[in-house]
Amino acid sequence: MTNHLAQALRLMRADRGDALFAELPDGRHVSFGDVDALSNRFAAALVGMGVKPGDRVAVQVDKSIEALMLYLGAIRAGAVFLPLNTAYTPNEVAFFVGDAEPALLVCRPASAEALAPVAAETGARLETMGVRAADSHDHGSIFEHLPDEASPVMVPRGPEDLAAILYTSGTTGRSKGAMLSHDNLASNALTLVDTWRFTAEDRLIHALPIYHTHGLFVASNVTLVAGGSLIWMPKFDADAVIEALPRASAMMGVPTFYTRLLGDDRLTPDLCRAMRLFVAGSAPLLAETHRQWQAATGHAILERYGMTEASMITSNPYDGERRAGTVGLPLPGVALRVRNPETGDLLGAGEIGMIEIRGPNVFQGYWKLPEKTAEELSADGWFVTGDLGTIGHDGYVQIVGRGKDLIISGGFNVYPKEVEGEIDRLDGVIESAVIGVPHPDFVEGVVAVVVPQHGATREEDEIKGALADRIAKFKQPKRVIFVDALPRNTMGKVQKKALREAHAGLFGT
């Protein structure tokens, strides 16, 4: 048996040994030979620490190329990689560590004192990893365990063995650990390389975090499979991206990346002349942003749809219409259907219902939650995503919102995305979020939280009046609230739970 994911990522690739894998902001260049050597040293260190096949390795560290090599080393060692958002507090980390029971917890040096009791509580070994500065050596205790050289480490793992556990964001209720197998990750990376036409000639701007599917599994895995290279950035910085665009060929980002770049006068078609692909995901891309980007650069953003439990699911086509407001078509090998969430009936084209998916990318279930797994993942492999959407007559998929975001007002279903789309088209509006809050007569009242353009003056009655002839009365907001910005998580998703809590007493209930 080989190590299924390591083989797919071609970690020991003699054909690309001296070729560039990553250009780092401190001036270092990392070759594919370096990737093989350093990931192998990490794998040897993990084995030396007693990490066994199937053991979890939990990691909460700042983004660095060494952190990426730790992930690859964990795969080579047969461990299950568990990345944790760097924004999580020690109290939150305690939940994840207590739930996953990792053999090893790696954290930032500054967090070691706070997390030592967390590791001790579960018997996890605690090591630290810092970010290397340009004028210093690597720092953090884990580097002390790296051998200068090591015999090749490649612990056998099959397609169904676990490669990673990613916890859902937990914006409603308890976070759940999605178990992702070697083949879940390998199959998705191989499919995306073909679908998005990645080759060894590509240079991808990597400004995403690596504790999340988008930056860790999509951007990094795709580049490894294709044999391309990364322009590595510790975080998104508009100046750094502008500087990198002329020598890059692709970028993956959240919608916020694109809206911020659109505010820069240096963004022109000439600046992007070497680019072939801009990909957006992790949060919905406004149709207006799509149009503005094409006008400013000459490129149509390719929007796709993915989630923690399945990595990438759909994509707008590389060739063909990249349709604003949709997430494109199911990826090859992925089946997608829409069902009535109450009756289970399959719905036809244009009808809104619950999106369900099946394919080699779909996870193995939720860690230590068999009942929750059985609720959302059927015996024949269909996963209930929790997203409401519709499939057009030509196969394009549109997401209209999360099932939990559905508003039932006066007995009628209101899909927030539809109302938001109408509000966002109004002059003087940047974006909006539509929520349902308790109402004494209607059970839930529709409320629009609107971000006006800078300097624009909008009135509540003005927004209501503009919608009067556009959507049915039961869909129209009963209140409109203006804010400077919508609350978002680290991946740019609007936190509607926070909005609902903030405005729960708006109608006096």
Coordinates of C-alpha atoms in Angstrom, one line a residue:
M1 CA 0.0 0.0 0.0
T2 CA 1.2 3.5 -0.8
N3 CA 0.4 6.8 0.9
H4 CA -2.5 7.7 -1.2
L5 CA -2.6 11.5 -0.7
A6 CA 1.2 11.9 -0.7
Q7 CA 1.4 10.1 -3.9
A8 CA -1.3 12.3 -5.5
L9 CA 0.5 15.4 -4.3
R10 CA 3.7 13.9 -5.8
L11 CA 5.7 14.9 -2.7
M12 CA 8.7 12.9 -3.9
R13 CA 9.0 14.2 -7.4
A14 CA 12.4 13.9 -9.0
D15 CA 11.0 15.6 -12.2
R16 CA 10.7 18.9 -10.4
G17 CA 13.5 18.8 -7.9
D18 CA 15.2 22.1 -8.7
A19 CA 12.0 23.8 -9.9
L20 CA 10.5 26.7 -7.9
F21 CA 7.6 25.8 -5.6
A22 CA 7.3 29.0 -3.5
E23 CA 8.7 32.5 -3.6
L24 CA 8.6 33.9 0.0
P25 CA 8.3 37.5 1.1
D26 CA 11.7 37.4 2.9
G27 CA 13.4 36.6 -0.4
R28 CA 13.8 32.9 0.1
H29 CA 12.9 30.5 -2.7
V30 CA 11.7 27.0 -1.9
S31 CA 12.2 24.3 -4.6
F32 CA 10.2 21.0 -5.0
G33 CA 13.4 19.3 -3.7
D34 CA 13.1 21.5 -0.6
V35 CA 9.5 20.5 -0.2
D36 CA 10.4 16.8 -0.3
A37 CA 13.3 17.2 2.1
L38 CA 11.6 19.5 4.7
S39 CA 8.3 17.7 4.7
N40 CA 10.2 14.4 5.2
R41 CA 12.2 16.0 8.1
F42 CA 8.8 17.0 9.7
A43 CA 7.5 13.5 9.1
A44 CA 10.5 11.9 10.8
A45 CA 10.2 14.3 13.7
L46 CA 6.5 13.4 14.2
V47 CA 7.4 9.7 14.1
G48 CA 10.2 10.3 16.6
M49 CA 7.8 12.0 18.9
G50 CA 5.6 8.9 19.0
V51 CA 2.9 10.0 16.5
K52 CA 1.3 6.9 15.1
P53 CA -0.8 6.3 12.0
G54 CA -4.3 7.8 12.7
D55 CA -3.1 10.0 15.5
R56 CA -4.4 13.6 15.3
V57 CA -1.9 16.5 15.0
A58 CA -3.6 19.7 16.0
V59 CA -2.0 22.9 14.8
Q60 CA -2.7 26.6 15.6
V61 CA 0.2 28.6 14.2
D62 CA 0.7 31.6 12.1
K63 CA 1.0 31.1 8.3
S64 CA 4.4 30.2 7.1
I65 CA 5.9 27.8 4.6
E66 CA 7.2 25.7 7.5
A67 CA 3.6 25.3 8.7
L68 CA 2.6 24.0 5.2
M69 CA 5.5 21.6 5.4
L70 CA 4.3 20.4 8.8
Y71 CA 0.9 19.6 7.1
L72 CA 2.7 17.6 4.4
G73 CA 4.9 15.9 7.0
A74 CA 1.8 14.8 8.9
I75 CA 0.4 13.3 5.8
R76 CA 3.7 11.4 5.1
A77 CA 3.7 10.2 8.7
G78 CA 0.2 8.8 8.4
A79 CA -1.3 11.3 10.9
V80 CA -4.6 13.1 10.7
F81 CA -4.0 16.9 10.3
L82 CA -6.2 19.2 12.4
P83 CA -5.7 22.9 11.5
L84 CA -7.2 25.5 13.9
N85 CA -8.1 29.0 13.2
T86 CA -5.5 31.4 14.6
A87 CA -8.3 33.6 16.0
Y88 CA -9.6 30.9 18.3
T89 CA -9.1 31.7 22.0
P90 CA -7.5 29.1 24.4
N91 CA -11.0 28.3 25.6
E92 CA -12.1 27.5 22.1
V93 CA -9.0 25.5 21.4
A94 CA -9.7 23.5 24.6
F95 CA -12.9 22.3 23.1
F96 CA -11.3 21.1 19.8
V97 CA -8.4 19.5 21.6
G98 CA -10.8 17.8 24.1
D99 CA -12.9 16.6 21.3
A100 CA -10.2 15.4 18.8
E101 CA -7.8 14.1 21.5
P102 CA -4.7 14.8 19.4
A103 CA -1.3 13.2 20.2
L104 CA 0.4 16.5 19.5
L105 CA -0.7 20.1 19.7
V106 CA 1.5 22.7 18.0
C107 CA 1.0 26.4 18.8
R108 CA 2.6 29.8 18.6
P109 CA 5.3 30.4 21.1
A110 CA 3.3 33.2 22.7
S111 CA 0.3 30.8 23.2
A112 CA 2.3 28.0 24.9
E113 CA 1.7 29.1 28.5
A114 CA -2.1 29.5 28.0
L115 CA -2.4 26.2 26.1
A116 CA -0.2 24.1 28.3
P117 CA -3.1 23.2 30.7
V118 CA -5.2 22.3 27.6
A119 CA -2.6 19.9 26.3
A120 CA -2.0 18.4 29.8
E121 CA -5.8 17.8 30.2
T122 CA -5.9 15.4 27.3
G123 CA -2.3 14.1 27.4
A124 CA -1.3 15.8 24.2
R125 CA 2.3 16.7 23.7
L126 CA 2.8 20.5 23.3
E127 CA 5.3 22.0 20.8
T128 CA 5.7 25.5 19.4
M129 CA 6.2 26.9 16.0
G130 CA 7.1 30.5 15.2
V131 CA 7.4 32.4 11.9
R132 CA 11.0 32.7 10.7
A133 CA 12.1 36.3 10.3
A134 CA 14.5 37.2 7.4
D135 CA 17.4 37.8 9.8
S136 CA 16.9 34.9 12.2
H137 CA 16.8 31.2 12.3
D138 CA 13.6 29.1 12.7
H139 CA 12.2 29.4 16.2
G140 CA 9.9 27.2 18.1
S141 CA 10.5 23.9 19.9
I142 CA 9.4 21.7 17.1
F143 CA 12.4 22.7 15.0
E144 CA 14.6 21.2 17.7
H145 CA 13.2 17.7 16.8
L146 CA 13.9 18.0 13.1
P147 CA 16.8 15.7 12.0
D148 CA 19.3 17.3 9.6
E149 CA 18.7 14.4 7.3
A150 CA 16.2 11.5 7.4
S151 CA 15.5 8.3 5.5
P152 CA 12.4 8.7 3.4
V153 CA 9.2 8.5 5.6
M154 CA 6.1 7.5 3.7
V155 CA 3.7 5.6 6.0
P156 CA 1.2 3.5 4.0
R157 CA -2.3 5.0 3.9
G158 CA -5.2 4.0 1.8
P159 CA -7.9 6.0 0.0
E160 CA -10.4 5.7 2.9
D161 CA -7.9 6.4 5.7
L162 CA -8.4 9.8 7.3
A163 CA -6.0 12.6 6.3
A164 CA -7.6 15.6 8.1
I165 CA -10.3 16.7 10.4
L166 CA -11.6 20.2 9.9
Y167 CA -14.1 21.7 12.3
T168 CA -17.0 23.7 11.0
S169 CA -17.1 27.3 12.0
G170 CA -19.7 26.8 14.7
T171 CA -21.7 29.9 13.9
T172 CA -24.8 28.0 15.1
G173 CA -24.4 25.4 17.8
R174 CA -21.5 23.1 18.4
S175 CA -18.6 22.9 15.9
K176 CA -18.4 19.5 14.2
G177 CA -15.3 17.8 13.1
A178 CA -15.6 16.9 9.4
M179 CA -13.5 13.8 8.7
L180 CA -11.7 14.0 5.3
S181 CA -10.1 10.9 3.8
H182 CA -7.0 10.7 1.6
D183 CA -9.2 10.2 -1.4
N184 CA -11.5 13.1 -0.5
L185 CA -8.6 15.5 -0.8
A186 CA -6.7 13.8 -3.6
S187 CA -9.7 13.4 -5.9
N188 CA -10.7 17.0 -5.4
A189 CA -7.2 18.3 -6.1
L190 CA -6.9 16.2 -9.3
T191 CA -10.3 17.3 -10.5
L192 CA -9.5 21.0 -9.9
V193 CA -6.2 20.8 -11.8
D194 CA -8.1 19.6 -14.8
T195 CA -11.1 21.8 -14.5
W196 CA -9.1 25.0 -13.9
R197 CA -6.3 24.0 -16.3
F198 CA -3.4 24.3 -13.9
T199 CA 0.0 23.3 -15.2
A200 CA 3.7 23.6 -14.1
E201 CA 3.8 27.0 -15.8
D202 CA 1.3 28.5 -13.3
R203 CA 2.3 30.9 -10.5
L204 CA -0.5 31.3 -8.0
I205 CA -0.8 34.3 -5.6
H206 CA -1.4 32.6 -2.2
A207 CA -2.7 35.2 0.3
L208 CA -5.2 32.9 2.0
P209 CA -4.9 31.4 5.5
I210 CA -3.9 27.8 5.7
Y211 CA -6.2 26.7 8.5
H212 CA -9.1 26.5 6.1
T213 CA -10.1 24.4 3.0
H214 CA -9.6 27.2 0.5
G215 CA -6.0 28.0 1.3
L216 CA -4.7 24.7 2.6
F217 CA -6.4 22.1 0.4
V218 CA -7.5 24.0 -2.7
A219 CA -4.7 26.5 -3.4
S220 CA -1.8 24.4 -1.9
N221 CA -2.8 20.9 -3.1
V222 CA -3.7 22.1 -6.6
T223 CA -0.3 23.7 -7.0
L224 CA 1.5 20.6 -5.7
V225 CA -0.4 18.3 -8.1
A226 CA 0.2 20.6 -11.1
G227 CA 3.9 21.2 -10.2
G228 CA 3.3 25.0 -10.4
S229 CA 4.6 27.6 -7.9
L230 CA 3.3 30.0 -5.3
I231 CA 3.8 33.6 -4.6
W232 CA 3.5 33.2 -0.9
M233 CA 2.1 35.9 1.3
P234 CA 1.5 35.8 5.1
K235 CA -1.9 37.5 4.6
F236 CA -3.8 39.5 2.1
D237 CA -2.1 42.9 1.4
A238 CA -3.4 44.9 -1.5
D239 CA 0.0 46.5 -2.2
A240 CA 1.7 43.1 -2.2
V241 CA -0.9 41.6 -4.6
I242 CA -0.7 44.6 -6.9
E243 CA 3.1 44.2 -7.0
A244 CA 2.8 40.4 -7.7
L245 CA 0.1 40.5 -10.4
P246 CA 2.5 41.1 -13.4
R247 CA 4.5 37.9 -12.7
A248 CA 1.5 35.7 -11.6
S249 CA -0.9 33.7 -13.7
A250 CA -3.6 32.9 -11.1
M251 CA -5.1 34.0 -7.8
M252 CA -7.6 32.4 -5.4
G253 CA -9.3 34.7 -3.0
V254 CA -12.4 35.5 -0.9
P255 CA -14.7 38.3 -2.2
T256 CA -13.1 40.8 0.1
F257 CA -9.8 40.5 -1.8
Y258 CA -11.6 41.6 -5.0
T259 CA -13.6 44.5 -3.4
R260 CA -10.4 45.9 -1.8
L261 CA -8.4 45.7 -5.0
L262 CA -11.2 47.4 -6.9
G263 CA -10.6 50.5 -4.8
D264 CA -7.0 50.7 -6.1
D265 CA -6.4 52.9 -9.2
R266 CA -3.4 50.7 -10.2
L267 CA -5.8 47.9 -11.0
T268 CA -5.9 47.9 -14.8
P269 CA -6.1 45.4 -17.7
D270 CA -2.4 46.0 -18.4
L271 CA -1.5 45.1 -14.8
C272 CA -3.3 41.8 -15.2
R273 CA -2.1 41.0 -18.7
A274 CA -0.1 37.9 -17.5
M275 CA -3.1 36.6 -15.5
R276 CA -5.2 33.8 -16.8
L277 CA -7.5 33.0 -13.8
F278 CA -9.1 34.7 -10.8
V279 CA -11.1 32.4 -8.5
A280 CA -13.5 33.5 -5.8
G281 CA -15.1 31.5 -3.0
S282 CA -15.6 30.9 0.7
A283 CA -18.4 33.6 0.7
P284 CA -20.9 34.8 -1.9
L285 CA -19.5 37.2 -4.6
L286 CA -21.8 40.1 -5.3
A287 CA -22.9 40.2 -9.0
E288 CA -21.9 43.9 -9.0
T289 CA -18.4 43.0 -7.9
H290 CA -18.2 40.5 -10.7
R291 CA -19.2 43.2 -13.2
Q292 CA -16.9 45.8 -11.8
W293 CA -13.9 43.4 -11.8
Q294 CA -14.5 42.5 -15.5
A295 CA -14.7 46.2 -16.4
A296 CA -11.6 47.1 -14.5
T297 CA -9.3 44.2 -15.6
G298 CA -10.9 42.5 -18.6
H299 CA -11.2 39.2 -16.6
A300 CA -14.3 37.4 -15.5
I301 CA -13.9 36.1 -12.0
L302 CA -14.5 32.3 -11.8
E303 CA -16.8 31.8 -8.8
R304 CA -17.1 28.3 -7.3
Y305 CA -18.9 26.6 -4.4
G306 CA -17.4 24.6 -1.7
M307 CA -17.6 23.7 2.0
T308 CA -15.7 22.1 4.8
E309 CA -17.4 18.7 4.4
A310 CA -16.7 18.4 0.6
S311 CA -14.0 20.9 -0.5
M312 CA -15.0 22.1 -3.9
I313 CA -18.4 21.1 -5.3
T314 CA -19.3 23.3 -8.3
S315 CA -17.5 25.7 -10.5
N316 CA -18.2 28.2 -13.2
P317 CA -16.6 26.9 -16.4
Y318 CA -13.1 27.7 -17.4
D319 CA -14.3 28.0 -21.0
G320 CA -17.8 29.3 -21.4
E321 CA -20.0 31.7 -19.5
R322 CA -18.9 32.6 -15.9
R323 CA -22.3 33.7 -14.8
A324 CA -22.5 36.4 -12.1
G325 CA -24.7 35.4 -9.2
T326 CA -24.2 31.6 -9.8
V327 CA -21.6 29.1 -8.6
G328 CA -21.6 27.3 -11.9
L329 CA -22.0 23.6 -12.6
P330 CA -21.2 20.5 -10.6
L331 CA -17.6 19.4 -10.9
P332 CA -16.9 16.2 -12.8
G333 CA -17.7 13.2 -10.6
V334 CA -20.0 15.2 -8.3
A335 CA -23.7 14.7 -8.4
L336 CA -26.0 17.5 -7.1
R337 CA -29.7 17.5 -6.6
V338 CA -32.3 19.8 -4.9
R339 CA -35.0 18.4 -2.7
N340 CA -37.9 19.8 -0.7
P341 CA -36.5 19.9 2.8
E342 CA -39.9 19.0 4.3
T343 CA -41.2 16.3 2.0
G344 CA -38.0 15.0 0.5
D345 CA -39.4 15.3 -3.0
L346 CA -36.9 16.0 -5.8
L347 CA -37.5 19.5 -7.2
G348 CA -37.3 20.5 -10.8
A349 CA -35.3 23.3 -12.6
G350 CA -35.8 26.7 -11.1
E351 CA -37.4 25.4 -7.8
I352 CA -35.7 26.4 -4.5
G353 CA -34.9 23.6 -2.1
M354 CA -32.1 21.9 -0.1
I355 CA -29.0 21.1 -2.0
E356 CA -27.6 17.6 -1.6
I357 CA -24.4 16.3 -3.1
R358 CA -22.6 13.0 -3.6
G359 CA -19.1 12.3 -4.9
P360 CA -15.6 11.2 -4.0
N361 CA -15.0 14.6 -2.4
V362 CA -17.8 14.1 0.2
F363 CA -16.4 13.6 3.8
Q364 CA -16.6 10.4 5.9
G365 CA -18.8 11.8 8.6
Y366 CA -18.5 13.9 11.8
W367 CA -15.9 13.0 14.3
K368 CA -17.5 11.1 17.3
L369 CA -21.0 12.2 16.2
P370 CA -22.6 9.2 14.6
E371 CA -26.2 10.4 15.1
K372 CA -25.4 13.8 13.5
T373 CA -23.6 12.0 10.6
A374 CA -26.6 9.8 10.0
E375 CA -28.9 12.9 9.9
E376 CA -26.9 14.6 7.2
L377 CA -25.0 11.8 5.3
S378 CA -27.2 9.0 3.9
A379 CA -26.1 5.4 3.6
D380 CA -25.9 5.8 -0.2
G381 CA -23.6 8.8 0.1
W382 CA -25.9 11.8 -0.3
F383 CA -24.9 14.7 2.0
V384 CA -27.5 17.3 3.0
T385 CA -25.4 20.5 2.7
G386 CA -27.7 22.9 4.6
D387 CA -27.7 25.3 1.7
L388 CA -30.8 26.3 -0.1
G389 CA -30.4 26.7 -3.9
T390 CA -31.8 26.1 -7.3
I391 CA -30.6 24.5 -10.5
G392 CA -31.3 26.4 -13.7
H393 CA -32.6 24.8 -16.9
D394 CA -29.0 24.9 -18.2
G395 CA -27.5 23.3 -15.1
Y396 CA -26.1 26.4 -13.4
V397 CA -26.5 26.3 -9.6
Q398 CA -27.5 29.3 -7.6
I399 CA -27.2 29.4 -3.8
V400 CA -30.0 31.4 -2.2
G401 CA -29.0 31.0 1.5
R402 CA -28.5 28.7 4.4
G403 CA -31.4 26.6 5.5
K404 CA -31.1 28.1 8.9
D405 CA -31.3 31.5 7.4
L406 CA -34.7 30.8 5.8
I407 CA -37.3 33.3 7.1
I408 CA -40.9 32.2 7.7
S409 CA -43.0 35.3 7.9
G410 CA -46.8 35.0 8.2
G411 CA -46.6 31.4 7.0
F412 CA -44.6 32.4 3.8
N413 CA -41.1 31.3 3.0
V414 CA -38.7 34.3 2.4
Y415 CA -35.3 33.5 1.0
P416 CA -32.9 36.2 2.1
K417 CA -30.7 36.1 -1.0
E418 CA -33.6 37.1 -3.2
V419 CA -34.3 40.2 -1.1
E420 CA -30.6 41.0 -0.7
G421 CA -30.2 40.9 -4.5
E422 CA -32.9 43.5 -5.0
I423 CA -31.5 45.8 -2.3
D424 CA -27.9 45.5 -3.5
R425 CA -29.0 46.7 -7.0
L426 CA -30.2 50.0 -5.5
D427 CA -28.1 53.1 -6.0
G428 CA -26.1 54.1 -3.0
V429 CA -26.0 50.6 -1.5
I430 CA -22.8 48.5 -1.1
E431 CA -24.4 45.4 0.3
S432 CA -27.1 44.1 2.6
A433 CA -28.0 41.2 4.9
V434 CA -31.6 40.2 5.3
I435 CA -32.6 38.4 8.5
G436 CA -35.7 37.2 10.3
V437 CA -36.3 38.4 13.9
P438 CA -39.1 37.5 16.3
H439 CA -42.4 39.3 15.5
P440 CA -45.6 39.3 17.6
D441 CA -47.9 38.9 14.6
F442 CA -45.8 37.2 11.8
V443 CA -43.6 34.9 14.0
E444 CA -40.7 36.4 12.1
G445 CA -40.4 39.8 10.7
V446 CA -38.1 40.5 7.7
V447 CA -35.3 43.0 8.6
A448 CA -32.8 44.4 6.1
V449 CA -29.4 45.5 7.4
V450 CA -27.9 47.8 4.8
V451 CA -24.4 49.2 4.2
P452 CA -24.7 52.4 2.2
Q453 CA -21.9 53.7 0.0
H454 CA -19.6 56.2 1.6
G455 CA -21.2 59.6 1.5
A456 CA -24.5 58.3 0.4
T457 CA -27.6 59.2 2.4
R458 CA -30.4 56.7 2.3
E459 CA -33.6 56.6 4.3
E460 CA -35.5 53.6 5.5
D461 CA -38.7 54.6 3.7
E462 CA -36.7 55.1 0.5
I463 CA -35.4 51.5 0.6
K464 CA -38.9 50.2 1.3
G465 CA -40.4 52.3 -1.4
A466 CA -37.9 51.1 -4.0
L467 CA -38.8 47.4 -3.2
A468 CA -42.6 47.9 -3.2
D469 CA -43.0 47.0 -6.8
R470 CA -40.0 44.6 -7.0
I471 CA -40.9 41.8 -4.6
A472 CA -44.1 40.4 -3.0
K473 CA -45.3 42.3 0.1
F474 CA -44.5 39.4 2.5
K475 CA -40.9 39.5 1.4
Q476 CA -40.5 43.2 1.9
P477 CA -38.5 44.3 5.0
K478 CA -40.6 45.6 7.9
R479 CA -37.5 47.5 9.1
V480 CA -34.3 48.7 7.4
I481 CA -31.3 49.3 9.6
F482 CA -28.1 51.1 8.3
V483 CA -24.6 50.1 9.5
D484 CA -21.1 50.9 8.5
A485 CA -20.1 47.3 7.9
L486 CA -21.6 43.8 8.3
P487 CA -20.1 41.4 10.8
R488 CA -18.0 38.7 9.2
N489 CA -15.9 35.7 10.1
T490 CA -12.3 35.3 9.1
M491 CA -13.3 33.9 5.7
G492 CA -15.5 36.8 4.9
K493 CA -18.9 35.2 5.5
V494 CA -21.5 37.4 7.0
Q495 CA -22.4 36.4 10.5
K496 CA -26.2 36.5 10.4
K497 CA -26.5 34.9 13.8
A498 CA -24.8 37.9 15.3
L499 CA -27.2 40.2 13.4
R500 CA -30.2 38.2 14.6
E501 CA -29.0 38.4 18.2
A502 CA -28.3 42.2 17.9
H503 CA -31.8 43.0 16.6
A504 CA -33.8 40.3 18.4
G505 CA -35.9 42.8 20.3
L506 CA -36.6 45.1 17.3
F507 CA -40.3 44.3 17.3
G508 CA -40.7 44.3 21.0
T509 CA -41.1 40.6 21.5

